Coordinates of C-alpha atoms in Angstrom, one line a residue:
Chain H
X1 CA 0.0 0.0 0.0
X2 CA 1.3 3.4 -1.0
X3 CA 1.8 6.0 1.7
X4 CA 1.3 9.7 1.3
X5 CA 2.6 12.1 4.0
X6 CA 0.4 14.9 4.9
X7 CA 2.4 17.9 6.0
X8 CA 0.2 20.0 8.1
X9 CA 1.0 23.7 7.6
X10 CA -1.9 25.3 9.6
X11 CA 0.3 26.4 12.5
X12 CA 2.5 28.3 10.1
X13 CA 0.8 29.1 6.8
X14 CA -2.6 29.2 8.5
X15 CA -1.8 31.3 11.6
X16 CA 0.4 33.8 9.8
X17 CA -2.4 34.7 7.5
X18 CA -5.1 35.6 10.0
X19 CA -5.6 38.5 12.3
X20 CA -6.1 36.5 15.5
X21 CA -3.1 35.5 17.5
X22 CA -3.4 32.0 18.9
X23 CA -2.1 31.6 22.4
X24 CA 1.0 29.5 22.8
X25 CA -0.7 27.0 25.1
X26 CA -3.5 26.6 22.5
X27 CA -0.9 26.0 19.7
X28 CA 0.6 23.3 21.8
X29 CA -2.7 21.6 22.4
X30 CA -3.6 21.9 18.8
X31 CA -0.4 20.5 17.5
X32 CA -0.4 17.6 20.0
X33 CA -4.0 16.8 19.0
X34 CA -3.1 16.7 15.3
X35 CA -0.1 14.5 16.0
X36 CA -2.4 12.2 18.1
X37 CA -4.7 12.0 15.1
X38 CA -1.8 10.6 13.1
X39 CA -0.3 13.6 11.3
X40 CA 3.4 12.8 11.1
X41 CA 4.8 16.2 9.9
X42 CA 3.7 19.6 11.1
X43 CA 5.1 23.0 10.0
X44 CA 4.8 24.6 13.4
X45 CA 6.1 28.1 12.7
X46 CA 8.4 30.5 11.0
X47 CA 11.6 32.1 12.2
X48 CA 10.8 35.7 11.1
X49 CA 11.1 38.8 13.2
X50 CA 8.2 39.1 15.7
X51 CA 7.3 42.5 14.4
X52 CA 6.7 41.1 10.9
X53 CA 4.6 38.2 12.0
X54 CA 3.6 38.6 15.7
X55 CA 1.3 35.5 15.2
X56 CA 4.4 33.3 15.1
X57 CA 6.6 35.1 17.7
X58 CA 6.6 32.0 19.9
X59 CA 8.0 29.7 17.2
X60 CA 11.1 28.7 19.2
X61 CA 9.0 27.6 22.1
X62 CA 6.6 25.8 19.9
X63 CA 9.5 23.9 18.2
X64 CA 10.9 22.9 21.5
X65 CA 7.5 21.6 22.6
X66 CA 6.7 19.8 19.4
X67 CA 10.1 18.0 19.5
X68 CA 8.8 16.2 22.6
X69 CA 6.0 14.6 20.6
X70 CA 7.2 11.1 19.6
X71 CA 7.4 10.4 15.9
X72 CA 6.6 13.9 14.8
X73 CA 8.7 15.7 12.2
X74 CA 8.9 19.3 13.3
X75 CA 9.2 21.6 10.3
X76 CA 9.7 25.3 10.2
X77 CA 10.0 28.1 7.6
X78 CA 13.2 30.1 7.6
X79 CA 13.5 33.1 5.4
X80 CA 17.3 33.5 5.9
X81 CA 20.5 32.4 7.7
X82 CA 19.4 34.2 10.9
X83 CA 16.2 32.2 11.0
X84 CA 18.0 29.0 10.3
X85 CA 20.3 29.7 13.3
X86 CA 17.3 30.1 15.5
X87 CA 15.7 27.0 14.1
X88 CA 18.7 24.9 14.8
X89 CA 18.9 26.3 18.3
X90 CA 15.3 25.3 18.9
X91 CA 15.8 21.9 17.4
X92 CA 13.7 21.8 14.2
X93 CA 13.8 18.6 12.1
X94 CA 13.2 20.3 8.8
X95 CA 13.9 23.8 7.5
X96 CA 12.2 25.2 4.4
X97 CA 13.4 28.4 2.8
X98 CA 11.0 30.0 0.3
X99 CA 12.2 31.3 -3.0
X100 CA 9.6 33.1 -5.1
X101 CA 10.1 32.2 -8.8
X102 CA 8.5 35.6 -9.6
X103 CA 11.2 38.0 -8.6
X104 CA 8.6 40.8 -8.2
X105 CA 6.9 38.6 -5.6
X106 CA 10.2 37.7 -4.0
X107 CA 11.1 41.4 -3.5
X108 CA 7.7 42.1 -2.0
X109 CA 7.4 38.9 0.1
X110 CA 11.0 38.4 1.4
X111 CA 12.5 41.8 0.3
X112 CA 15.2 39.9 -1.5
X113 CA 16.4 39.2 -5.0
X114 CA 16.9 35.7 -6.2
X115 CA 20.6 36.0 -5.8
X116 CA 20.2 37.3 -2.2
X117 CA 18.1 34.2 -1.4
X118 CA 20.7 31.9 -2.9
X119 CA 23.3 33.6 -0.7
X120 CA 21.2 32.8 2.4
X121 CA 20.8 29.2 1.1
X122 CA 24.6 28.9 0.8
X123 CA 25.0 30.3 4.3
X124 CA 22.5 27.8 5.8
X125 CA 24.2 24.9 4.0
X126 CA 27.5 25.9 5.6
X127 CA 25.8 26.1 9.0
X128 CA 24.2 22.7 8.6
X129 CA 27.5 21.1 7.5
X130 CA 29.0 22.1 10.8
X131 CA 26.6 19.7 12.5
X132 CA 27.2 16.0 12.8
X133 CA 25.3 14.3 9.9
X134 CA 22.8 12.6 12.2
X135 CA 21.8 15.8 13.8
X136 CA 21.4 17.8 10.6
X137 CA 17.8 18.9 9.8
X138 CA 16.7 18.3 6.2
X139 CA 16.7 21.5 4.2
X140 CA 14.1 22.2 1.4
X141 CA 13.9 25.1 -1.0
X142 CA 10.3 25.9 -1.8
X143 CA 9.7 27.3 -5.2
X144 CA 6.8 29.6 -4.4
X145 CA 4.6 31.3 -7.1
X146 CA 5.9 28.5 -9.4
X147 CA 2.5 28.1 -11.0
X148 CA 1.9 31.8 -11.7
X149 CA 2.1 35.1 -9.8
X150 CA -0.6 37.6 -9.0
X151 CA 1.9 40.4 -9.8
X152 CA 3.8 39.0 -12.8
X153 CA 1.2 36.7 -14.2
X154 CA 2.4 33.5 -15.9
X155 CA 5.7 32.1 -14.7
X156 CA 8.1 30.4 -17.1
X157 CA 8.6 26.6 -16.5
X158 CA 12.1 27.0 -17.6
X159 CA 12.7 29.6 -14.8
X160 CA 11.2 27.2 -12.3
X161 CA 13.6 24.5 -13.4
X162 CA 16.6 26.9 -13.5
X163 CA 15.9 28.2 -10.0
X164 CA 15.3 24.7 -8.6
X165 CA 18.6 23.7 -10.0
X166 CA 20.3 26.7 -8.4
X167 CA 18.7 25.9 -5.0
X168 CA 20.1 22.4 -5.1
X169 CA 23.5 23.7 -6.1
X170 CA 23.4 26.3 -3.3
X171 CA 22.8 23.6 -0.8
X172 CA 19.1 22.5 -0.5
X173 CA 18.5 18.8 -0.1
X174 CA 15.4 19.0 -2.2
X175 CA 13.0 21.5 -3.7
X176 CA 9.2 21.8 -3.3
X177 CA 6.6 23.2 -5.7
X178 CA 4.3 25.8 -4.2
X179 CA 1.2 27.3 -5.7
X180 CA 1.3 30.4 -3.5
X181 CA -1.3 32.1 -5.6
X182 CA -3.8 29.3 -6.3
X183 CA -3.1 29.5 -10.0
X184 CA -2.2 25.9 -10.6
X185 CA -4.1 23.5 -12.9
X186 CA -3.6 19.7 -13.0
X187 CA -1.9 19.7 -16.4
X188 CA 0.6 22.3 -15.2
X189 CA 1.2 20.3 -12.0
X190 CA 2.1 17.2 -14.0
X191 CA 4.3 19.1 -16.5
X192 CA 6.3 20.8 -13.7
X193 CA 6.8 17.6 -11.7
X194 CA 8.0 15.8 -14.8
X195 CA 10.3 18.7 -15.8
X196 CA 12.0 18.7 -12.4
X197 CA 12.3 14.9 -12.2
X198 CA 13.6 14.5 -15.7
X199 CA 16.2 17.2 -15.3
X200 CA 17.2 17.2 -11.6
X201 CA 16.5 13.6 -10.6
X202 CA 13.7 11.9 -8.7
X203 CA 15.1 12.8 -5.3
X204 CA 15.1 16.5 -6.1
X205 CA 11.4 16.8 -5.5
X206 CA 9.0 15.0 -3.1
X207 CA 6.5 17.5 -1.9
X208 CA 3.9 20.0 -3.1
X209 CA 2.1 22.9 -1.5
X210 CA -1.2 23.7 -3.2
X211 CA -3.8 26.3 -2.4
X212 CA -7.5 26.1 -3.0
X213 CA -8.0 29.7 -4.0
X214 CA -9.8 28.7 -7.2
X215 CA -11.3 25.5 -5.9
X216 CA -8.8 23.4 -7.8
X217 CA -6.8 22.2 -4.8
X218 CA -7.8 18.5 -4.6
X219 CA -7.8 18.1 -8.4
X220 CA -4.2 19.4 -8.3
X221 CA -3.4 17.0 -5.5
X222 CA -4.7 14.1 -7.6
X223 CA -2.5 15.2 -10.5
X224 CA 0.5 15.3 -8.1
X225 CA 0.0 12.0 -6.4
X226 CA -0.7 10.3 -9.8
X227 CA 2.7 11.5 -10.9
X228 CA 4.3 10.1 -7.7
X229 CA 4.6 13.0 -5.3
X230 CA 4.7 11.6 -1.8
X231 CA 4.2 14.6 0.5
X232 CA 1.3 17.0 0.3
X233 CA 0.9 20.1 2.4
X234 CA -2.5 21.1 3.8
X235 CA -4.0 23.1 6.5
X236 CA -6.7 22.1 9.0
X237 CA -9.9 23.9 8.3
X238 CA -8.2 25.4 5.3
X239 CA -7.0 28.4 7.3
X240 CA -4.4 30.5 5.7
X241 CA -2.9 31.3 2.4
X242 CA -0.3 34.0 1.6
X243 CA -0.9 37.4 3.0
X244 CA 1.5 39.1 0.6
X245 CA -0.1 37.9 -2.6
X246 CA -3.3 40.0 -3.0
X247 CA -6.4 37.9 -3.6
X248 CA -4.6 34.6 -2.7
X249 CA -6.0 32.7 0.2
X250 CA -7.2 29.3 1.2
X251 CA -5.0 26.3 1.8
X252 CA -6.2 22.8 1.0
X253 CA -8.3 21.5 3.8
X254 CA -6.5 18.7 5.6
X255 CA -9.8 16.9 6.5
X256 CA -10.9 16.7 2.9
X257 CA -7.4 15.7 1.7
X258 CA -7.3 12.8 4.2
X259 CA -10.6 11.5 2.7
X260 CA -9.4 11.9 -0.9
X261 CA -6.2 9.9 -0.2
X262 CA -7.6 7.2 2.0
X263 CA -10.6 6.6 -0.2
X264 CA -8.2 6.2 -3.2
X265 CA -6.2 3.7 -1.2
X266 CA -3.3 5.8 -0.1
X267 CA -2.5 5.4 3.5
X268 CA -2.0 8.7 5.5
X269 CA -1.9 7.3 9.0
X270 CA -4.6 9.8 10.0
X271 CA -7.7 8.9 12.0
X272 CA -10.6 11.0 10.9
X273 CA -12.5 11.0 14.2
X274 CA -9.4 12.1 16.1
X275 CA -8.8 14.7 13.4
X276 CA -12.2 16.1 14.2
X277 CA -11.2 16.3 17.9
X278 CA -8.2 18.4 16.8
X279 CA -10.5 20.6 14.7
X280 CA -12.6 21.3 17.8
X281 CA -9.5 22.4 19.6
X282 CA -8.7 24.7 16.7
X283 CA -12.2 26.1 16.6
X284 CA -12.1 26.8 20.3
X285 CA -8.7 28.5 20.0
X286 CA -9.8 30.7 17.1
X287 CA -13.4 31.5 17.8
X288 CA -13.4 34.4 15.3
X289 CA -12.0 32.6 12.3
X290 CA -14.1 30.6 9.9
X291 CA -13.1 27.0 9.3
X292 CA -13.6 25.4 6.0
X293 CA -14.0 21.9 4.7
X294 CA -16.7 19.5 3.3
X295 CA -15.9 16.3 5.3
X296 CA -16.5 18.0 8.7
X297 CA -20.1 18.8 7.5
X298 CA -20.9 15.9 5.3
X299 CA -19.1 13.2 7.3
X300 CA -17.6 10.1 5.9
X301 CA -19.6 7.9 3.5
X302 CA -21.5 5.1 5.0
X303 CA -19.3 2.0 4.8
X304 CA -16.1 4.0 4.3
X305 CA -12.9 2.1 4.8
X306 CA -9.4 3.5 5.4
X307 CA -6.8 2.4 2.9
X308 CA -5.9 -1.2 3.5
X309 CA -8.6 -1.7 6.1
X310 CA -11.3 -4.3 5.6
X311 CA -13.7 -3.0 8.2
X312 CA -15.9 0.0 7.6
X313 CA -15.7 3.0 9.9
X314 CA -19.5 3.6 9.7
X315 CA -21.8 0.6 9.2
Chain G
X1 CA -7.7 20.5 -29.2
X2 CA -10.0 18.3 -27.1
X3 CA -13.5 19.5 -26.4
X4 CA -15.4 18.7 -23.2
X5 CA -19.2 19.4 -23.1
X6 CA -20.4 21.0 -20.0
X7 CA -24.0 19.9 -19.4
X8 CA -25.6 22.5 -17.1
X9 CA -28.0 20.9 -14.7
X10 CA -28.8 23.9 -12.5
X11 CA -32.4 24.4 -13.9
X12 CA -33.2 20.8 -13.1
X13 CA -31.0 19.4 -10.3
X14 CA -30.4 22.8 -8.8
X15 CA -33.9 24.1 -8.8
X16 CA -35.6 20.9 -7.6
X17 CA -33.4 20.8 -4.5
X18 CA -34.2 24.3 -3.1
X19 CA -37.2 25.7 -1.4
X20 CA -37.5 28.8 -3.6
X21 CA -39.5 28.5 -6.8
X22 CA -38.0 30.4 -9.7
X23 CA -40.4 32.3 -11.8
X24 CA -40.8 30.9 -15.4
X25 CA -39.7 34.2 -17.0
X26 CA -36.6 34.2 -14.7
X27 CA -35.8 30.6 -15.8
X28 CA -36.0 31.6 -19.4
X29 CA -33.7 34.6 -18.9
X30 CA -31.2 32.5 -16.9
X31 CA -31.2 29.6 -19.5
X32 CA -30.8 32.1 -22.4
X33 CA -27.9 33.8 -20.6
X34 CA -26.1 30.5 -20.0
X35 CA -26.5 29.5 -23.6
X36 CA -25.2 33.0 -24.6
X37 CA -22.1 32.3 -22.5
X38 CA -21.5 29.2 -24.6
X39 CA -23.1 26.4 -22.6
X40 CA -24.3 24.0 -25.3
X41 CA -26.4 21.6 -23.3
X42 CA -28.8 22.4 -20.5
X43 CA -31.0 20.1 -18.5
X44 CA -33.9 22.5 -18.2
X45 CA -36.4 20.5 -16.1
X46 CA -38.0 17.2 -15.2
X47 CA -41.3 15.8 -16.2
X48 CA -42.6 14.8 -12.8
X49 CA -46.0 15.6 -11.4
X50 CA -46.2 19.2 -10.2
X51 CA -47.2 18.1 -6.8
X52 CA -44.0 16.2 -6.3
X53 CA -41.7 19.0 -7.6
X54 CA -43.6 22.2 -7.9
X55 CA -40.3 24.0 -8.7
X56 CA -40.3 22.3 -12.1
X57 CA -44.0 22.4 -12.9
X58 CA -43.3 24.7 -15.9
X59 CA -40.9 22.3 -17.6
X60 CA -43.0 21.9 -20.7
X61 CA -43.0 25.6 -21.3
X62 CA -39.3 25.9 -20.5
X63 CA -38.5 23.1 -23.0
X64 CA -40.5 24.9 -25.7
X65 CA -38.7 28.1 -25.0
X66 CA -35.2 26.6 -24.8
X67 CA -35.7 24.9 -28.2
X68 CA -35.8 28.3 -29.8
X69 CA -32.2 29.0 -28.6
X70 CA -30.0 28.2 -31.6
X71 CA -27.4 25.4 -31.0
X72 CA -28.7 24.4 -27.6
X73 CA -29.3 20.8 -26.7
X74 CA -32.4 20.8 -24.5
X75 CA -32.2 17.9 -22.0
X76 CA -34.8 16.8 -19.5
X77 CA -35.2 14.2 -16.8
X78 CA -38.1 11.7 -17.3
X79 CA -38.8 9.3 -14.5
X80 CA -41.2 7.2 -16.6
X81 CA -43.0 6.7 -19.9
X82 CA -45.6 9.3 -19.0
X83 CA -42.8 11.9 -18.5
X84 CA -41.3 10.8 -21.8
X85 CA -44.5 11.4 -23.6
X86 CA -44.7 14.9 -22.2
X87 CA -41.0 15.5 -23.1
X88 CA -41.6 14.5 -26.7
X89 CA -44.7 16.7 -26.9
X90 CA -42.7 19.7 -25.7
X91 CA -39.8 18.8 -28.0
X92 CA -36.8 17.9 -25.8
X93 CA -33.6 16.9 -27.5
X94 CA -32.4 14.5 -24.9
X95 CA -34.2 12.4 -22.3
X96 CA -32.5 11.0 -19.2
X97 CA -34.1 8.4 -17.0
X98 CA -32.5 7.8 -13.6
X99 CA -32.0 4.3 -12.3
X100 CA -30.7 4.1 -8.8
X101 CA -28.2 1.2 -8.5
X102 CA -29.1 1.0 -4.8
X103 CA -32.6 -0.5 -4.9
X104 CA -33.4 1.0 -1.5
X105 CA -32.7 4.5 -2.9
X106 CA -34.6 3.6 -6.1
X107 CA -37.7 2.7 -4.1
X108 CA -37.4 5.9 -2.0
X109 CA -36.5 8.2 -4.8
X110 CA -38.6 7.0 -7.7
X111 CA -40.9 4.6 -5.8
X112 CA -39.9 1.8 -8.3
X113 CA -38.0 -1.4 -8.3
X114 CA -35.2 -1.9 -10.8
X115 CA -37.5 -4.1 -12.9
X116 CA -40.2 -1.4 -12.9
X117 CA -37.7 1.2 -14.2
X118 CA -36.6 -1.2 -16.9
X119 CA -40.2 -1.6 -17.9
X120 CA -40.5 2.2 -18.3
X121 CA -37.3 2.2 -20.3
X122 CA -38.7 -0.4 -22.7
X123 CA -41.9 1.7 -23.0
X124 CA -39.9 4.8 -23.8
X125 CA -37.8 3.0 -26.4
X126 CA -41.0 1.8 -28.1
X127 CA -42.3 5.4 -28.1
X128 CA -39.1 6.8 -29.5
X129 CA -39.0 4.1 -32.2
X130 CA -42.4 5.4 -33.5
X131 CA -40.7 8.7 -34.4
X132 CA -38.7 9.2 -37.6
X133 CA -35.0 8.7 -36.8
X134 CA -34.0 12.3 -37.3
X135 CA -36.6 13.5 -34.9
X136 CA -35.8 11.0 -32.1
X137 CA -34.3 12.5 -28.9
X138 CA -31.3 10.8 -27.5
X139 CA -32.1 8.6 -24.5
X140 CA -29.7 8.1 -21.6
X141 CA -30.0 5.9 -18.5
X142 CA -28.4 7.5 -15.6
X143 CA -26.9 5.1 -13.0
X144 CA -27.5 7.1 -9.9
X145 CA -25.9 6.2 -6.5
X146 CA -23.4 4.2 -8.6
X147 CA -20.5 5.3 -6.3
X148 CA -22.3 4.5 -3.1
X149 CA -25.6 5.1 -1.3
X150 CA -26.4 7.0 1.9
X151 CA -28.9 4.2 2.7
X152 CA -27.2 1.0 1.6
X153 CA -23.6 2.1 1.8
X154 CA -21.1 0.7 -0.7
X155 CA -22.5 -0.3 -4.1
X156 CA -21.1 -3.2 -6.0
X157 CA -19.3 -2.3 -9.2
X158 CA -20.6 -5.6 -10.7
X159 CA -24.2 -4.4 -10.0
X160 CA -23.4 -1.1 -11.7
X161 CA -22.2 -2.9 -14.8
X162 CA -25.1 -5.4 -14.8
X163 CA -27.7 -2.6 -14.5
X164 CA -25.9 -0.5 -17.2
X165 CA -26.1 -3.5 -19.5
X166 CA -29.8 -4.0 -18.7
X167 CA -30.5 -0.3 -19.4
X168 CA -28.8 -0.6 -22.8
X169 CA -30.7 -3.8 -23.6
X170 CA -34.0 -2.2 -22.5
X171 CA -33.5 0.6 -25.0
X172 CA -31.2 3.4 -23.7
X173 CA -28.7 4.8 -26.2
X174 CA -26.1 5.2 -23.5
X175 CA -25.7 5.2 -19.7
X176 CA -24.3 7.9 -17.5
X177 CA -22.5 7.6 -14.1
X178 CA -24.0 9.6 -11.3
X179 CA -22.6 10.3 -7.9
X180 CA -25.9 11.2 -6.4
X181 CA -24.6 11.0 -2.9
X182 CA -21.1 12.7 -3.2
X183 CA -19.4 9.4 -2.3
X184 CA -17.1 9.1 -5.3
X185 CA -13.3 9.1 -5.2
X186 CA -11.1 9.4 -8.3
X187 CA -9.8 5.8 -8.2
X188 CA -13.4 4.6 -8.2
X189 CA -14.3 6.9 -11.0
X190 CA -11.6 5.5 -13.1
X191 CA -12.4 1.9 -12.3
X192 CA -16.1 2.3 -13.1
X193 CA -15.5 4.0 -16.4
X194 CA -13.0 1.3 -17.5
X195 CA -15.4 -1.4 -16.4
X196 CA -18.2 0.0 -18.4
X197 CA -16.1 0.7 -21.5
X198 CA -14.4 -2.7 -21.4
X199 CA -17.6 -4.6 -21.1
X200 CA -20.2 -2.5 -22.9
X201 CA -18.1 -0.6 -25.4
X202 CA -16.9 2.9 -25.6
X203 CA -20.1 4.3 -27.0
X204 CA -22.0 3.0 -24.0
X205 CA -20.8 5.9 -21.7
X206 CA -19.9 9.5 -22.4
X207 CA -21.1 11.5 -19.5
X208 CA -20.7 11.8 -15.7
X209 CA -22.6 13.6 -13.1
X210 CA -20.6 14.3 -9.9
X211 CA -21.4 16.1 -6.7
X212 CA -19.2 18.1 -4.5
X213 CA -20.7 17.0 -1.2
X214 CA -17.3 16.0 0.2
X215 CA -15.2 18.5 -1.8
X216 CA -14.0 15.9 -4.2
X217 CA -16.0 17.0 -7.2
X218 CA -13.3 18.5 -9.4
X219 CA -10.7 15.8 -8.5
X220 CA -13.3 13.3 -9.7
X221 CA -13.8 15.3 -12.9
X222 CA -10.1 15.2 -13.5
X223 CA -10.1 11.4 -13.1
X224 CA -13.1 11.2 -15.5
X225 CA -11.7 13.4 -18.3
X226 CA -8.3 11.8 -17.9
X227 CA -10.0 8.5 -18.8
X228 CA -11.7 10.1 -21.8
X229 CA -15.2 11.1 -20.6
X230 CA -16.4 13.9 -22.8
X231 CA -19.5 15.3 -21.1
X232 CA -19.5 16.6 -17.5
X233 CA -22.6 17.8 -15.6
X234 CA -22.4 20.8 -13.3
X235 CA -24.6 23.4 -11.8
X236 CA -24.1 27.2 -11.9
X237 CA -23.3 28.4 -8.4
X238 CA -23.3 24.8 -7.3
X239 CA -27.0 24.9 -6.4
X240 CA -28.7 21.6 -5.9
X241 CA -28.0 18.1 -5.1
X242 CA -30.5 15.3 -4.4
X243 CA -33.2 16.1 -2.0
X244 CA -34.0 12.4 -1.4
X245 CA -30.6 11.3 -0.3
X246 CA -30.2 12.6 3.3
X247 CA -27.0 14.7 3.7
X248 CA -26.3 14.8 0.0
X249 CA -26.1 18.2 -1.5
X250 CA -23.9 20.3 -3.6
X251 CA -23.4 20.0 -7.3
X252 CA -20.1 20.8 -9.0
X253 CA -19.9 24.5 -9.6
X254 CA -20.0 25.3 -13.4
X255 CA -17.8 28.4 -13.0
X256 CA -15.0 26.4 -11.3
X257 CA -15.3 23.5 -13.8
X258 CA -14.9 25.8 -16.8
X259 CA -11.7 27.1 -15.3
X260 CA -10.4 23.6 -14.5
X261 CA -11.0 22.4 -18.1
X262 CA -9.9 25.5 -20.0
X263 CA -6.8 25.9 -17.9
X264 CA -5.9 22.3 -18.7
X265 CA -6.4 22.9 -22.4
X266 CA -9.9 21.4 -22.9
X267 CA -12.1 23.7 -24.9
X268 CA -15.6 24.1 -23.4
X269 CA -16.8 26.9 -25.6
X270 CA -17.8 28.9 -22.5
X271 CA -16.9 32.6 -22.0
X272 CA -16.2 33.3 -18.3
X273 CA -17.3 36.9 -18.3
X274 CA -20.6 36.1 -19.9
X275 CA -21.0 33.2 -17.5
X276 CA -20.6 35.8 -14.7
X277 CA -23.5 37.8 -16.3
X278 CA -25.6 34.6 -16.2
X279 CA -24.7 34.2 -12.5
X280 CA -26.0 37.7 -11.8
X281 CA -29.3 36.7 -13.4
X282 CA -29.4 33.6 -11.2
X283 CA -28.5 35.5 -8.1
X284 CA -31.2 38.1 -8.8
X285 CA -33.8 35.4 -9.5
X286 CA -33.0 33.5 -6.3
X287 CA -32.2 36.2 -3.8
X288 CA -32.6 33.8 -0.8
X289 CA -30.3 31.0 -2.0
X290 CA -26.6 31.0 -1.4
X291 CA -24.4 30.6 -4.5
X292 CA -21.1 28.8 -4.3
X293 CA -17.9 28.7 -6.3
X294 CA -14.3 29.9 -6.0
X295 CA -13.8 31.5 -9.4
X296 CA -16.6 34.1 -8.9
X297 CA -14.7 35.4 -5.8
X298 CA -11.1 34.8 -6.8
X299 CA -11.4 35.7 -10.5
X300 CA -9.3 34.3 -13.3
X301 CA -5.5 34.2 -12.8
X302 CA -3.6 37.1 -14.3
X303 CA -2.6 36.2 -17.8
X304 CA -5.2 33.4 -18.0
X305 CA -5.7 32.0 -21.5
X306 CA -8.6 29.9 -22.8
X307 CA -7.7 26.5 -24.3
X308 CA -6.2 27.1 -27.7
X309 CA -6.1 30.9 -27.3
X310 CA -2.9 32.8 -27.5
X311 CA -4.0 36.0 -25.9
X312 CA -4.5 36.4 -22.2
X313 CA -7.9 37.4 -20.8
X314 CA -6.4 39.6 -18.1
X315 CA -3.0 41.3 -18.8

């Protein structure tokens, strides 16, 4: 049975995009409940200055806490070397640095040119290499706006490939594809995955981050897992998006993604009823934020079976 | 360039599921505006007794009107021979009779056993055969609940095949797959399409009717068009569903479907800005009903091009 990793990005991509600031203790409870539901990777925060994203000011504490949860991969976003230093200090298992393929978006989002981001990547690689190999976090370069940009419009696939290659050369272990703006369509998802794999090797790309801004999120997931992508980002309740891309909002809903994958026979390790308990914790912690998703309202189909299971959840 | 037909079912599946009754003149305006936006097939109503579905009591008049719109295929639902007689009188181009693969649902929805539905199919075929061949409407048997039933749970794929074969033998020109309950997943969509095509021939199945009850609608569409399905049902604003299947609601949103298909390079013939004009007419005619869809809020991506076009809609 094929496994797909769901990488929950709600505590980072979700919380950074909303006005409410979730209390640190609530974050811990929420993260623990998602891990208890079977989520094996959670992006718990971002090491950016607190004045830029006060919602994530407690990221170091959250990382330290999340590391105590057995079996959980604790991922964080780091915009630069400084962030990576903080991430290492806190003990993150996985660092992701975003590089916006649209340089206009890069300047607006990270206030850096492509070359400046590459410089940070090289610095982070040097830093990581100082650690013993078994203590080194994995390091991903996320190709954001790679399916199109709200500022520049269409993004050249050749540019995505070229920047992906540069990220690997500068020191990332792998790249990820990120539909920051919700522009992706399934044909494009397939083309980009194939382009990267054919040119940079199969190990160069394992994960994809898709938004549901135009309702295409799960169709794009299908295209990606059909191709062989093994890690899919999503956000509980669909909270979040990218606050710097005007009009872009709405992550893929974790609850609906679990159903898609399990119903198709991909094991995610997630238990839906425990996931609903985690959603209650999220709802209580963010009483002013709308939560999205179809499965929470519609429920699982009668007779639904998890991938590989032979007994129905609901008789 | 591959073409996909969007069969708009809002005036039937949508209007039958909501409490509001749309005025006949509003229906005409709405249907005309969708045809003007490029929709080439519209299911305009259902020939059921007015006391069962008062929302559709004006179907005969709507059919007569819709026939005057050049190039439009006017489709209707007919539950039985009596409905088919009315449909022929009014001049419908396409008749669809639903057969629920779940017999429990069939009894509840149509108050008929499978054999009783087959009897109606045979009667309708006899009626159609009395017409000169060039005046004969096409006649589809829709395999509803074929992806699972809210009452019975899982539905056997063997039963779907067997009933599809029976429908063709009894006189349908083709069968359609219908996810009445919003249970379908993409793997199942692929399996059922292949099963039908391998056993009953490629001409036996062209269209699919999917719901978005669990948020999987467009992912299921992707699976279907990947396989080679050429007609996809959807509903403007996502209105509707099946009022007799508890908990089932929510058609695929036409607006989002057009984006999916055109962005992937499938031509639908639909112009999005004209479709938004039609949506305004719908919203004005049903002020108390919520309309769904992501594209109406998010808009088309910057630089979006229709399938086969070389100039962007939005620069």
